[in-house]
Every structure is written in C-alpha cells, then in structure tokens.
mmCIF file of C-alpha atoms and ligand atoms in Angstrom:
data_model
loop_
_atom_site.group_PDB
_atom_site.id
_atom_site.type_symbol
_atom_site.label_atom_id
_atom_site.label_comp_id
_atom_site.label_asym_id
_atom_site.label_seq_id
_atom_site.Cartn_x
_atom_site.Cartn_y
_atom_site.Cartn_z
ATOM 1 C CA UNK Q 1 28.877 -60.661 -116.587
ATOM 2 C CA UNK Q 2 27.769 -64.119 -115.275
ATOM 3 C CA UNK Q 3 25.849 -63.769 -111.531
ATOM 4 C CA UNK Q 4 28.195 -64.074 -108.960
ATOM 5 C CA UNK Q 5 26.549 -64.869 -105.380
ATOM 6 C CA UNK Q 6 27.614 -65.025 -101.757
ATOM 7 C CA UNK Q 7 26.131 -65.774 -98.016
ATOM 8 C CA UNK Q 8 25.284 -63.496 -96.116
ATOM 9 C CA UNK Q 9 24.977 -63.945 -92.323
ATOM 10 C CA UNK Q 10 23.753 -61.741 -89.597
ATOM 11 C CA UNK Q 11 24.553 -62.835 -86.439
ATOM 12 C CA UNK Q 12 22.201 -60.644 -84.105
ATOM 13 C CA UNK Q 13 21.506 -60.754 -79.909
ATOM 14 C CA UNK Q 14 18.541 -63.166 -80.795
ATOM 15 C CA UNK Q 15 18.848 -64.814 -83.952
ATOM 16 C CA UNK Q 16 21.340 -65.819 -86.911
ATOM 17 C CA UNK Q 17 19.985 -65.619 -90.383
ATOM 18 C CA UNK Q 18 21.640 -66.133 -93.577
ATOM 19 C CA UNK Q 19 20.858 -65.824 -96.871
ATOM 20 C CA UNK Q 20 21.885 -66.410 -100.525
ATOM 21 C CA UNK Q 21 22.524 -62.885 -102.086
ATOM 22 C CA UNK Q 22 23.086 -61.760 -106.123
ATOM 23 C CA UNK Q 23 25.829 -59.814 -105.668
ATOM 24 C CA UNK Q 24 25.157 -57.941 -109.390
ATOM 25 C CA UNK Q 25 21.613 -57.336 -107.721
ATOM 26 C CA UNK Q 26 21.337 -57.125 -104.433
ATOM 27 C CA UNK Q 27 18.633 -60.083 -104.533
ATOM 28 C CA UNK Q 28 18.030 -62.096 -101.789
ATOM 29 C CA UNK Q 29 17.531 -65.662 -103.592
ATOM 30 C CA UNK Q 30 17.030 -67.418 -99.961
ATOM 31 C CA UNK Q 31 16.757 -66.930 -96.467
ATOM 32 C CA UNK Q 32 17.124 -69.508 -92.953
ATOM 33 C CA UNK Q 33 17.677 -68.268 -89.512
ATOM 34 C CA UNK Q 34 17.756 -70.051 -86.170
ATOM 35 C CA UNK Q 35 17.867 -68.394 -82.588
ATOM 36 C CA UNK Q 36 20.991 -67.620 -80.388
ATOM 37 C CA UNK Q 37 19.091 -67.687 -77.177
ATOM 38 C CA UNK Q 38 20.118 -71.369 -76.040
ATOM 39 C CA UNK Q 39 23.595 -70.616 -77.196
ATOM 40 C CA UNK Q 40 25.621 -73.271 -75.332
ATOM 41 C CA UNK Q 41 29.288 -72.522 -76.063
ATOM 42 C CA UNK Q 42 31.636 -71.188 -78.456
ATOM 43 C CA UNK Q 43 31.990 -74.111 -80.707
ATOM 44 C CA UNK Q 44 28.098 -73.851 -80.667
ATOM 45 C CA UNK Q 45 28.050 -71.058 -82.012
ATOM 46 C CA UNK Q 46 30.143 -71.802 -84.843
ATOM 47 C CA UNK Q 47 27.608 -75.162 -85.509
ATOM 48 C CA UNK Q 48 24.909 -72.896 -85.488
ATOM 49 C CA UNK Q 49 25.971 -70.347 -88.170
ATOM 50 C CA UNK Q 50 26.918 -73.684 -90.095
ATOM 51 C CA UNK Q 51 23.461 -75.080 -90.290
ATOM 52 C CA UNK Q 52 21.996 -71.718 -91.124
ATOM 53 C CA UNK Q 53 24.276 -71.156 -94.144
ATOM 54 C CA UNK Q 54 23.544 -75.054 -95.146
ATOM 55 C CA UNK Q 55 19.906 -74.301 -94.884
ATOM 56 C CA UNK Q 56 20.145 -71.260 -97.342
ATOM 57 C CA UNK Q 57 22.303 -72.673 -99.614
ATOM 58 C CA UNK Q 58 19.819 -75.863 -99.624
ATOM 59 C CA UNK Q 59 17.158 -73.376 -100.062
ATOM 60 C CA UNK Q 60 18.835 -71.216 -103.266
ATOM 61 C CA UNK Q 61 19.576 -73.925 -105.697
ATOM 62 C CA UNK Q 62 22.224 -72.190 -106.617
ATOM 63 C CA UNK Q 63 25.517 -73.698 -107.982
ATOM 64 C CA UNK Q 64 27.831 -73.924 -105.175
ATOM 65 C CA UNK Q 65 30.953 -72.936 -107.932
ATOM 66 C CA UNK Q 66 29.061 -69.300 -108.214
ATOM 67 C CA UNK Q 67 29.322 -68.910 -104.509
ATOM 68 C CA UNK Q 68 32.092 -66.965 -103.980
ATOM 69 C CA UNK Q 69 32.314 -66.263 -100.206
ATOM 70 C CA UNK Q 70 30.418 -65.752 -96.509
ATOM 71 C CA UNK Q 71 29.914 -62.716 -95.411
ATOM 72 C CA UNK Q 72 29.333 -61.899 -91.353
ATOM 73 C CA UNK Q 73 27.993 -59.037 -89.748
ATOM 74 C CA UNK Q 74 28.330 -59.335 -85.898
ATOM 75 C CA UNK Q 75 26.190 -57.495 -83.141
ATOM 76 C CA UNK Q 76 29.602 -55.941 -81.561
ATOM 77 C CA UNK Q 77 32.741 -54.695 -81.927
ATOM 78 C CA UNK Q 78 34.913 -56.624 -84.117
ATOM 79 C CA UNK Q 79 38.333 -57.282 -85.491
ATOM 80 C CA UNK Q 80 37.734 -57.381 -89.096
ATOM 81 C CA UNK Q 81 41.418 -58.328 -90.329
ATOM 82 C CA UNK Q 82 41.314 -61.535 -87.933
ATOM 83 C CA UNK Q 83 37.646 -62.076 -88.076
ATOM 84 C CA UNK Q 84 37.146 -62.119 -85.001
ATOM 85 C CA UNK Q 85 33.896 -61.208 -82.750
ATOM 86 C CA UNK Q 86 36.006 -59.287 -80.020
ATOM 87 C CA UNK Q 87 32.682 -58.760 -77.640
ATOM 88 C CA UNK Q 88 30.142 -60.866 -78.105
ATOM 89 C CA UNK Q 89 28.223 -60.036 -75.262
ATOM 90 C CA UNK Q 90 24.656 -62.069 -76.644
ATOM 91 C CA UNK Q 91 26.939 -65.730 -76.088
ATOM 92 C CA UNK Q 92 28.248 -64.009 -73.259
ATOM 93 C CA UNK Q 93 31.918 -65.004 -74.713
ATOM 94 C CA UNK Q 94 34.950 -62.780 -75.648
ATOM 95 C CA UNK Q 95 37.684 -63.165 -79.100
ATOM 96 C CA UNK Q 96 35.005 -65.613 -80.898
ATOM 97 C CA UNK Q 97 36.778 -66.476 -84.226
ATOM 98 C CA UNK Q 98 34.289 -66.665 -86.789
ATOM 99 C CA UNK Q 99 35.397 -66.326 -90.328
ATOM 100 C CA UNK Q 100 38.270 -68.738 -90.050
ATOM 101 C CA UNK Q 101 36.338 -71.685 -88.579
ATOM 102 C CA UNK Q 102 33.622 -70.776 -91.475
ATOM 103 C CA UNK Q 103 36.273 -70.405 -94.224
ATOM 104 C CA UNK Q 104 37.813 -73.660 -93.161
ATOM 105 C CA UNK Q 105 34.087 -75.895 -93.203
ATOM 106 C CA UNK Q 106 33.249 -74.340 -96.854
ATOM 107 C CA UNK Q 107 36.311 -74.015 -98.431
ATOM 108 C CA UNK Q 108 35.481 -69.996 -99.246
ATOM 109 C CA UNK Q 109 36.780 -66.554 -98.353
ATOM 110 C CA UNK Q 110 34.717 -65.504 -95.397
ATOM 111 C CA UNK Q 111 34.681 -61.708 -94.253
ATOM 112 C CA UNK Q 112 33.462 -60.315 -91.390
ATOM 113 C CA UNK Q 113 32.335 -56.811 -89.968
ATOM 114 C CA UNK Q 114 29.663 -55.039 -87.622
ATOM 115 C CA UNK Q 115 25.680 -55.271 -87.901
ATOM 116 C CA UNK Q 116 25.135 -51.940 -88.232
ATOM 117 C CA UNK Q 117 27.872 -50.991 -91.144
ATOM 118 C CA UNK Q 118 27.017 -53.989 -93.386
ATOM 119 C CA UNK Q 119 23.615 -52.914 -93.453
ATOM 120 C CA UNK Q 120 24.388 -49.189 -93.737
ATOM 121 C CA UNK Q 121 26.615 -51.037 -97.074
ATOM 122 C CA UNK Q 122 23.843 -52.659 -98.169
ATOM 123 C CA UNK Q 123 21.460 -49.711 -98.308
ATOM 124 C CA UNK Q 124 24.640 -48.109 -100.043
ATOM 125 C CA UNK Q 125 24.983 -50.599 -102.826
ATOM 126 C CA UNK Q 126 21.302 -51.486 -103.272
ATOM 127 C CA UNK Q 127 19.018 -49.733 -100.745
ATOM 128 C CA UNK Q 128 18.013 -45.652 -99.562
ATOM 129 C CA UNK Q 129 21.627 -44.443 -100.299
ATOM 130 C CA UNK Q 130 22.962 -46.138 -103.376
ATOM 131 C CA UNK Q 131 22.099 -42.762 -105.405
ATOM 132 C CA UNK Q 132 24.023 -40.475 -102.690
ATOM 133 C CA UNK Q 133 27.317 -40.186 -101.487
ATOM 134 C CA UNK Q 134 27.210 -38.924 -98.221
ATOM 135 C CA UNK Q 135 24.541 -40.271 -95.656
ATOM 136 C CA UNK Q 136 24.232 -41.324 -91.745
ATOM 137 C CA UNK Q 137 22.258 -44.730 -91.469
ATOM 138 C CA UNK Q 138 20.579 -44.810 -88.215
ATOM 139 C CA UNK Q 139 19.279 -48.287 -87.082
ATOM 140 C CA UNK Q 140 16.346 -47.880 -84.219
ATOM 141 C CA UNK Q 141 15.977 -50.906 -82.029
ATOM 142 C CA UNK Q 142 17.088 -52.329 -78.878
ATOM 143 C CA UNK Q 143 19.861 -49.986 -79.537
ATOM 144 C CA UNK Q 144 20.583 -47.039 -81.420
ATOM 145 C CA UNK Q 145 23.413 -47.886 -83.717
ATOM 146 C CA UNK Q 146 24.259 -45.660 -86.988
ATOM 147 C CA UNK Q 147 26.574 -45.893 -90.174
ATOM 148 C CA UNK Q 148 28.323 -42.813 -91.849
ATOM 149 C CA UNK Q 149 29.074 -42.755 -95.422
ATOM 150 C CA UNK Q 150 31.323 -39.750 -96.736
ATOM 151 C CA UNK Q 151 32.268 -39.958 -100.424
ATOM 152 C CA UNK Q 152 30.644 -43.419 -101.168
ATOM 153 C CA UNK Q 153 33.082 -44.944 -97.933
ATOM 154 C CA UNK Q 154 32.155 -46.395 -95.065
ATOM 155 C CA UNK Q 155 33.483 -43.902 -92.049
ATOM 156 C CA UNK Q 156 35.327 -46.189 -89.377
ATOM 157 C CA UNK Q 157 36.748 -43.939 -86.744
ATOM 158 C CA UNK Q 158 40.158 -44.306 -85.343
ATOM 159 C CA UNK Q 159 39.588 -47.252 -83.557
ATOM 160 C CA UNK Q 160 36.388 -48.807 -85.796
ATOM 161 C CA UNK Q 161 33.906 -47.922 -83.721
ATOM 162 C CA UNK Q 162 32.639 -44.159 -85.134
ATOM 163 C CA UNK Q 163 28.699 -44.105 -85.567
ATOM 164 C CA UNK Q 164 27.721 -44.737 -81.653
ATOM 165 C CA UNK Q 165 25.192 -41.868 -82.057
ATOM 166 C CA UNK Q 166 22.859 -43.826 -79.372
ATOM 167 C CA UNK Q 167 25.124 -42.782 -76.836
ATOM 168 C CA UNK Q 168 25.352 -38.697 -78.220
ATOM 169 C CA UNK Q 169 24.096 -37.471 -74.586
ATOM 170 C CA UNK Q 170 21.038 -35.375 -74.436
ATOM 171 C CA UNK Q 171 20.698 -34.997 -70.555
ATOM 172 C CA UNK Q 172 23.870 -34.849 -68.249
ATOM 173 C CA UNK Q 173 22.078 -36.103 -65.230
ATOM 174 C CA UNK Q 174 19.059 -37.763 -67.754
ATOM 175 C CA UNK Q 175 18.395 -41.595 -67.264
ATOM 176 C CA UNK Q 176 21.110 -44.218 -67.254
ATOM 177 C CA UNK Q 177 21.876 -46.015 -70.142
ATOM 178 C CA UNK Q 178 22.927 -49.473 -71.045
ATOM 179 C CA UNK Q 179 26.946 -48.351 -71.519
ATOM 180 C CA UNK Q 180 26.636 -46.859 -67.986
ATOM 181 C CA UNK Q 181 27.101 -43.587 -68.710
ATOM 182 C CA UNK Q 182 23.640 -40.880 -68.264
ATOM 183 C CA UNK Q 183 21.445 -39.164 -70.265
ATOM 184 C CA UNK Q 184 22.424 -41.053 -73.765
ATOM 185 C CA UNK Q 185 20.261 -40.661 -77.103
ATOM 186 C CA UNK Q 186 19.278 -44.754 -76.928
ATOM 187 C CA UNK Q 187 17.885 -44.471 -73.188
ATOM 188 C CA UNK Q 188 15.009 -42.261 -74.557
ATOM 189 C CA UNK Q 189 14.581 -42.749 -78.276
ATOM 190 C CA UNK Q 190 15.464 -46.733 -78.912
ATOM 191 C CA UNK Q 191 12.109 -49.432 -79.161
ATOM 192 C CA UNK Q 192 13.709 -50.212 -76.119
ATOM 193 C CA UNK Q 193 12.819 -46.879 -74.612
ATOM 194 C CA UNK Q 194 9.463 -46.616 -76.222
ATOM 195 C CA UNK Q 195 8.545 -49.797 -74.924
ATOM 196 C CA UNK Q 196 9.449 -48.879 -71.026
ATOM 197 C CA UNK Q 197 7.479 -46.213 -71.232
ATOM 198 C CA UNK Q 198 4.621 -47.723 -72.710
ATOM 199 C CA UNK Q 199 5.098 -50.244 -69.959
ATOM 200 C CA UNK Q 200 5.352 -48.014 -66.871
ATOM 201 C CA UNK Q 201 2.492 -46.197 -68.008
ATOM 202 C CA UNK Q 202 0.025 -49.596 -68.128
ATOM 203 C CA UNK Q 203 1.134 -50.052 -64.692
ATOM 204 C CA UNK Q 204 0.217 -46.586 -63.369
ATOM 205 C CA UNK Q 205 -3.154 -48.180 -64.869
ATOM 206 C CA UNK Q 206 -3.516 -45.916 -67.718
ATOM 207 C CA UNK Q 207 -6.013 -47.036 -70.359
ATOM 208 C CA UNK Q 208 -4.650 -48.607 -73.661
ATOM 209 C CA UNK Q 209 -5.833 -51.060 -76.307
ATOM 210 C CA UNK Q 210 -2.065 -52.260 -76.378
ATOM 211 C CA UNK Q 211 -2.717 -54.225 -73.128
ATOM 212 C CA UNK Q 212 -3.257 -56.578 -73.948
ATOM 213 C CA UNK Q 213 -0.422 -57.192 -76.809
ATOM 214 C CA UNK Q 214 1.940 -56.873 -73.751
ATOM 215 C CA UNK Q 215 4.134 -59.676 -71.662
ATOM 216 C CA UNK Q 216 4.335 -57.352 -68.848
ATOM 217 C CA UNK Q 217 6.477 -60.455 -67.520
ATOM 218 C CA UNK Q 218 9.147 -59.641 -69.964
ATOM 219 C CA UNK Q 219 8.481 -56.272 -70.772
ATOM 220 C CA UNK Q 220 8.065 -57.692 -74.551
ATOM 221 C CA UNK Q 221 6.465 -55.171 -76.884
ATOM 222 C CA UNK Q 222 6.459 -55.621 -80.878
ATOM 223 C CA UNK Q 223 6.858 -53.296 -83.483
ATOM 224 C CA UNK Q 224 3.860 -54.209 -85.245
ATOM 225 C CA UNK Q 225 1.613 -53.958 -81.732
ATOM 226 C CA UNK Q 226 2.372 -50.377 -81.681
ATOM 227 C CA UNK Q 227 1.859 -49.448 -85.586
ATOM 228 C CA UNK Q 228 -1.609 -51.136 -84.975
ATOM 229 C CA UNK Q 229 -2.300 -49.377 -81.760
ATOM 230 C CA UNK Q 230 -1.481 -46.065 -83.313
ATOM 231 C CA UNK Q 231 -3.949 -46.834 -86.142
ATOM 232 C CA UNK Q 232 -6.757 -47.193 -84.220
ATOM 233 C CA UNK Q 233 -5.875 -43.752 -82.425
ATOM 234 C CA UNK Q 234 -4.486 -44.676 -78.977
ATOM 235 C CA UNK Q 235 -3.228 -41.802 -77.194
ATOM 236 C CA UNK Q 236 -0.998 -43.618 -75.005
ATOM 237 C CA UNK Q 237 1.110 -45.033 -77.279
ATOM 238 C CA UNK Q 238 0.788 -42.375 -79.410
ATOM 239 C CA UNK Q 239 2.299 -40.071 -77.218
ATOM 240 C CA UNK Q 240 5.253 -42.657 -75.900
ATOM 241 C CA UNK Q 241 6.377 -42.714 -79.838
ATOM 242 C CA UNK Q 242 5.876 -39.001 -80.663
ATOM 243 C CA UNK Q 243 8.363 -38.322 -77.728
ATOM 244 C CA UNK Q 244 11.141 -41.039 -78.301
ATOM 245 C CA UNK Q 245 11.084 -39.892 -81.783
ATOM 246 C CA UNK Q 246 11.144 -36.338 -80.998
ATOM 247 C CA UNK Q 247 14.027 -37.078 -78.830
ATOM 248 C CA UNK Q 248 15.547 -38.932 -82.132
ATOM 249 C CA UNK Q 249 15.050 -35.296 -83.975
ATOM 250 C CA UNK Q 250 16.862 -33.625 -81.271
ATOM 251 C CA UNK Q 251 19.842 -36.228 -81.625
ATOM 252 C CA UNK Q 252 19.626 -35.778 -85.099
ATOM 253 C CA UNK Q 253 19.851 -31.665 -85.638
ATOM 254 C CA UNK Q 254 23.240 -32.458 -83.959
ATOM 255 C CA UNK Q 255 24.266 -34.966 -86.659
ATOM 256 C CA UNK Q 256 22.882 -32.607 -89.044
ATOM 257 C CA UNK Q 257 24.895 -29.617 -87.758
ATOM 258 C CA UNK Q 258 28.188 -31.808 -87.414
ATOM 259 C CA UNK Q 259 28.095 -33.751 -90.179
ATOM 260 C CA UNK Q 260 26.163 -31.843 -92.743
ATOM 261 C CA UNK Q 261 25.226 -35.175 -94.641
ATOM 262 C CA UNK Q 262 22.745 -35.087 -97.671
ATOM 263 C CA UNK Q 263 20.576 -37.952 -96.118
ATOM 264 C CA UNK Q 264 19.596 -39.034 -93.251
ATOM 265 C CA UNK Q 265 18.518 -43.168 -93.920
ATOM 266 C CA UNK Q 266 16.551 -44.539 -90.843
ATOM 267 C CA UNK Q 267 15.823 -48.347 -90.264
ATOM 268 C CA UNK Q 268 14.911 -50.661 -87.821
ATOM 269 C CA UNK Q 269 11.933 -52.430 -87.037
ATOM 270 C CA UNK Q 270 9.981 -49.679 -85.390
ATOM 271 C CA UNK Q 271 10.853 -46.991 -87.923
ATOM 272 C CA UNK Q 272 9.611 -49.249 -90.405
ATOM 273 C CA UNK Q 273 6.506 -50.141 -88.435
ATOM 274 C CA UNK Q 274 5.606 -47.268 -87.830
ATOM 275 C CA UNK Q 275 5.461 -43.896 -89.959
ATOM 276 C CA UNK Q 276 4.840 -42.055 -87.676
ATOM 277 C CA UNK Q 277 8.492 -42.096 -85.780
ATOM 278 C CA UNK Q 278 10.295 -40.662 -89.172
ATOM 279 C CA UNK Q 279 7.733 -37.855 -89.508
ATOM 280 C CA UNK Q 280 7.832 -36.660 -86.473
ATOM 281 C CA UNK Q 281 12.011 -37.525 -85.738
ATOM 282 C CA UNK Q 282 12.350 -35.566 -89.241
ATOM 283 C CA UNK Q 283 10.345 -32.652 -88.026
ATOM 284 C CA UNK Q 284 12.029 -32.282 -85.685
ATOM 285 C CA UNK Q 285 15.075 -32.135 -86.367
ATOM 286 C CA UNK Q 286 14.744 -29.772 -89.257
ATOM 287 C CA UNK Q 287 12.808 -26.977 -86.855
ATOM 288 C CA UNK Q 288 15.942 -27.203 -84.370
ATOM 289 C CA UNK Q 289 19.004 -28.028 -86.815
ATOM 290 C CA UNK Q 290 20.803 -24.783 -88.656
ATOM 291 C CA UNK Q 291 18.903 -22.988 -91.342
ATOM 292 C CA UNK Q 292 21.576 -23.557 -94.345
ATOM 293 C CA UNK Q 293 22.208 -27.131 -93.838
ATOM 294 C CA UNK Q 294 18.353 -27.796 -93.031
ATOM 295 C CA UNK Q 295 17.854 -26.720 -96.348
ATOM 296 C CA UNK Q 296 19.836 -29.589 -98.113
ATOM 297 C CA UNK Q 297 19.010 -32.566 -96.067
ATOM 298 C CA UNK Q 298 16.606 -35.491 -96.862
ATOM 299 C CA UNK Q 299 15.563 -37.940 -93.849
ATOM 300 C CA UNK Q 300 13.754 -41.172 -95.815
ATOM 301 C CA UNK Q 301 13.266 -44.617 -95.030
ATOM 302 C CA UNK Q 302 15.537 -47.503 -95.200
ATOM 303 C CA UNK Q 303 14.700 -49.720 -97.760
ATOM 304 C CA UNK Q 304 16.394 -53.352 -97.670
ATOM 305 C CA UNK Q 305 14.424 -54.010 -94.298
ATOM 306 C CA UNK Q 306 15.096 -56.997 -91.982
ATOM 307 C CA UNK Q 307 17.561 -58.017 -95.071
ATOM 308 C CA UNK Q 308 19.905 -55.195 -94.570
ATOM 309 C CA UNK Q 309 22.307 -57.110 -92.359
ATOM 310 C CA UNK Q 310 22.378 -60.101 -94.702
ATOM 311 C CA UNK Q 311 22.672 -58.232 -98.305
ATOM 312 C CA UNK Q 312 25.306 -56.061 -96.255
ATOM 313 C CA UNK Q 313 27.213 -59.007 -94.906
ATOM 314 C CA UNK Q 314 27.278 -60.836 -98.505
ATOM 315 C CA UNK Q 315 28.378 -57.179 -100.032
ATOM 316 C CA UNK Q 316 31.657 -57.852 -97.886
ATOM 317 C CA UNK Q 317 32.787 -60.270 -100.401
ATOM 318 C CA UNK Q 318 31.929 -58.865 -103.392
ATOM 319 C CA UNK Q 319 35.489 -58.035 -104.319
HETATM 320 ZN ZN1 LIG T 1 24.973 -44.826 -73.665
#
C-alpha cells in the first residue's frame, strides 16, 4: 500500500504543535509548534493553527496529494460531529469552530477530538497499548486526564466525557480542586500538585538543591528539574513525588477494581521524567487493589511521548 499521511495538531493550554504523521507507521516525519499564551481572539486562533500546520508541512517534504486530512486534539470538551472546541478555557473563548475553518483553508477532511483520547489512540495504534485490548491511559500533568480502551474502542461515556479519573475523590473534606469540588485525585497527585508542595516546602525554608531551578514568582517547576534533583538524592523532592504518586496508586487500585483492565499506560511529562512516580504509583496500587485482578494487571510506560497528541490527532483521519 502506498504511504498515506496526515497532520496532526495538538492544541494544548500553552502551545499548538503539529506534525506530519505516516499513518501506515505511526512516524512522525515533522514537527512545528508555536505558543497560545498571547492568544488574541478567536480568528487568532484559527491563524495560529494555520501557520503551524504550514510550518510542518514545509518541514516534511511530503507530497501535499498524500496528505489526506488534519487531525485536532483539543485541551477540552468538544463536539466532535461539528468540530467544535465547546470550552476552550486556555483562549478564554466558548463554541470555537475549528475543523471547518481548517478544512475550508486546505481543502482536506479535518477531524477533531480531545487531548487526552487522541493520545490514548495513538498509544493504541502505535504506542504502550497497540498489543492489548483493554487499557486505561492516564496522562499526569497540570491535570490528571485518562483514556479507556475496552475491546480495541475508545470508551466515551454518555455524554463524551468518561475518563475524568483526576477528579475520582480521595478525601471528602481533602483540598480543593481546580473543578471546585474537594478532595479530587489531580489536587494531590498531578505535576501540578507535586510542584505546590515542593514549593510550600522551600518557603517553610527547607533545604533543597531544587532551589534554585525554581520561579518561586510563578510557581514554575519542570519535569526534568525534579528527575535531576531526585538523582542526586534530595530528600525533599523525593518525598513530594513518592507521595503524589502514592496518592496516584491509591486512585488507581480503584480503576483496577472497577475496571479490571489488563494495562494500566501512564504518560505525561513527569511520569516520563521521572521513574520513580510509576514504581512507586504501581506499587502501590497493586498492595491495595483486589488480589485476583492484581494478579493480571501490567502498569508500563507510555511510549509515543510529547508526540502522543499529534500521532493521535493525525490517527483521526486515518479512515
Ligand atoms: Zn476535581
């Protein structure tokens, strides 16, 4: 079969990337991304994902005839028959149409869906899951988002939204969380989390080499700043990860007990930073989850990395 290819775009809270995808392959043949920060207005937006698909396909050299669509995966919930972004609360705006405005500039099929689900597709088709049938995908980062996958099929939910395991509630009265509600998985075991607590702890004046990696302006804390503070032993940090992820095994017995999956794929940037997170989430929630389905399940790695989103989003068109 000739290669057929498509863009894939991930439109995150920060930044929009896109990329040129194989869809017999999963390969990424190029990558662009810009940031959404200085977002002005809708029609920006739209400009935006426009130059970042021009700059991959610029990038791919690949004949524009073997393209065969655009793929979107949106931070939010979305309307996937009308393509549109129904809360897009990083531009701040409501009902964004995306794929029709995109469809319309490149003369393609464009397809959109959620962040999380076309990466949980593209670790079905080509990352952690494509050998299993039934798997959760949990994405760690400023959120806790997760994908479920029962007989090779993405698991929607009645109304599209099934997979908000970062707000599965640990503590009735526990800390509040970003959806308003209390005591929610993503308020203690998110980077978010782990980088709060790292935070308050500096300024109780606890010793850390991490100090200086921190804005304590902004509260900004990178992945890669922890992984290398945990190498070179520091307890601090140490313990803020052990816990969130502990917390993470806790959430995840529950899944594990519900949902009896066969895997358990995480991702995100910290989990992939930093080993330490799965181990301990995974041992975790094998020593509290039920005996007989402890005994089947596998808790691994996601493996398409910050590409996830865009693979996923390209996947979309693939039929
Ligand atoms: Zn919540």
């Amino acid at each position: 079969m000739p290669d057929k290819f498509a863009v894939g775009v991930d439109f995150g809270g920060t930044k929009i990337s896109a990329g040129v995808v194989n869809l017999e392959t999963g390969r990424l043949v190029s990558a662009a991304k810009k940031k959404t920060r200085q977002v002005q207005d809708e029609q920006d937006v739209v400009k935006r994902i426009i130059s970042v698909v021009d700059e991959s396909l610029n990038e791919a050299s690949v004949d524009l005839k073997k393209v065969v669509g655009i793929g979107i995966g949106a931070a939010g919930m979305v309307n996937r028959q009308k393509g549109i972004l129904l809360a897009a609360v990083n531009i701040g705006a409501n009902d964004l149409p995306l794929t029709e405005p995109l469809s319309k500039h490149y003369n393609l099929p464009s397809k959109l869906g959620n962040d999380v689900e076309v990466a949980t597709y593209g670790e079905l088709v080509f990352g952690a899951g494509r050998d299993c049938d039934d798997f959760i995908c949990v994405f760690v980062g400023t959120g806790i988002g997760s994908g479920i996958v029962r007989d090779g099929i993405i698991v929607r939910g009645a109304t599209g939204t099934a997979g908000e395991i970062g707000h599965m509630v640990l503590f009735p009265d526990g800390k509040q969380c970003g959806c308003g509600a209390f005591g929610c998985l993503e308020a203690y075991a998110s980077r978010t989390a782990v980088a709060k607590n790292i935070l308050v702890d500096l300024q109780r004046g606890l010793d850390s080499v991490i100090r200086d990696k921190v804005d304590m302006q902004k509260g900004i804390l990178r992945s890669k700043a922890i992984a290398q503070a945990i190498q070179s032993g520091d307890e601090l940090v140490t313990r803020a990860v052990v816990d969130s992820a502990q917390f993470m095994g806790i959430g995840l017995a529950s899944v594990i007990n519900f949902y009896n999956p066969q895997r358990i794929i995480l991702g995100g940037g910290l989990v992939e930073a930093v080993d330490l997170y799965l181990k301990v989430a995974e041992k975790e929630a094998k020593r509290r989850c039920l005996k007989i389905p402890s005994r089947k399940i596998e808790v691994v790695k996601a493996e398409l990395g910050d590409y996830a989103g865009i693979i996923g989003a390209a996947l979309l068109c693939a039929n």
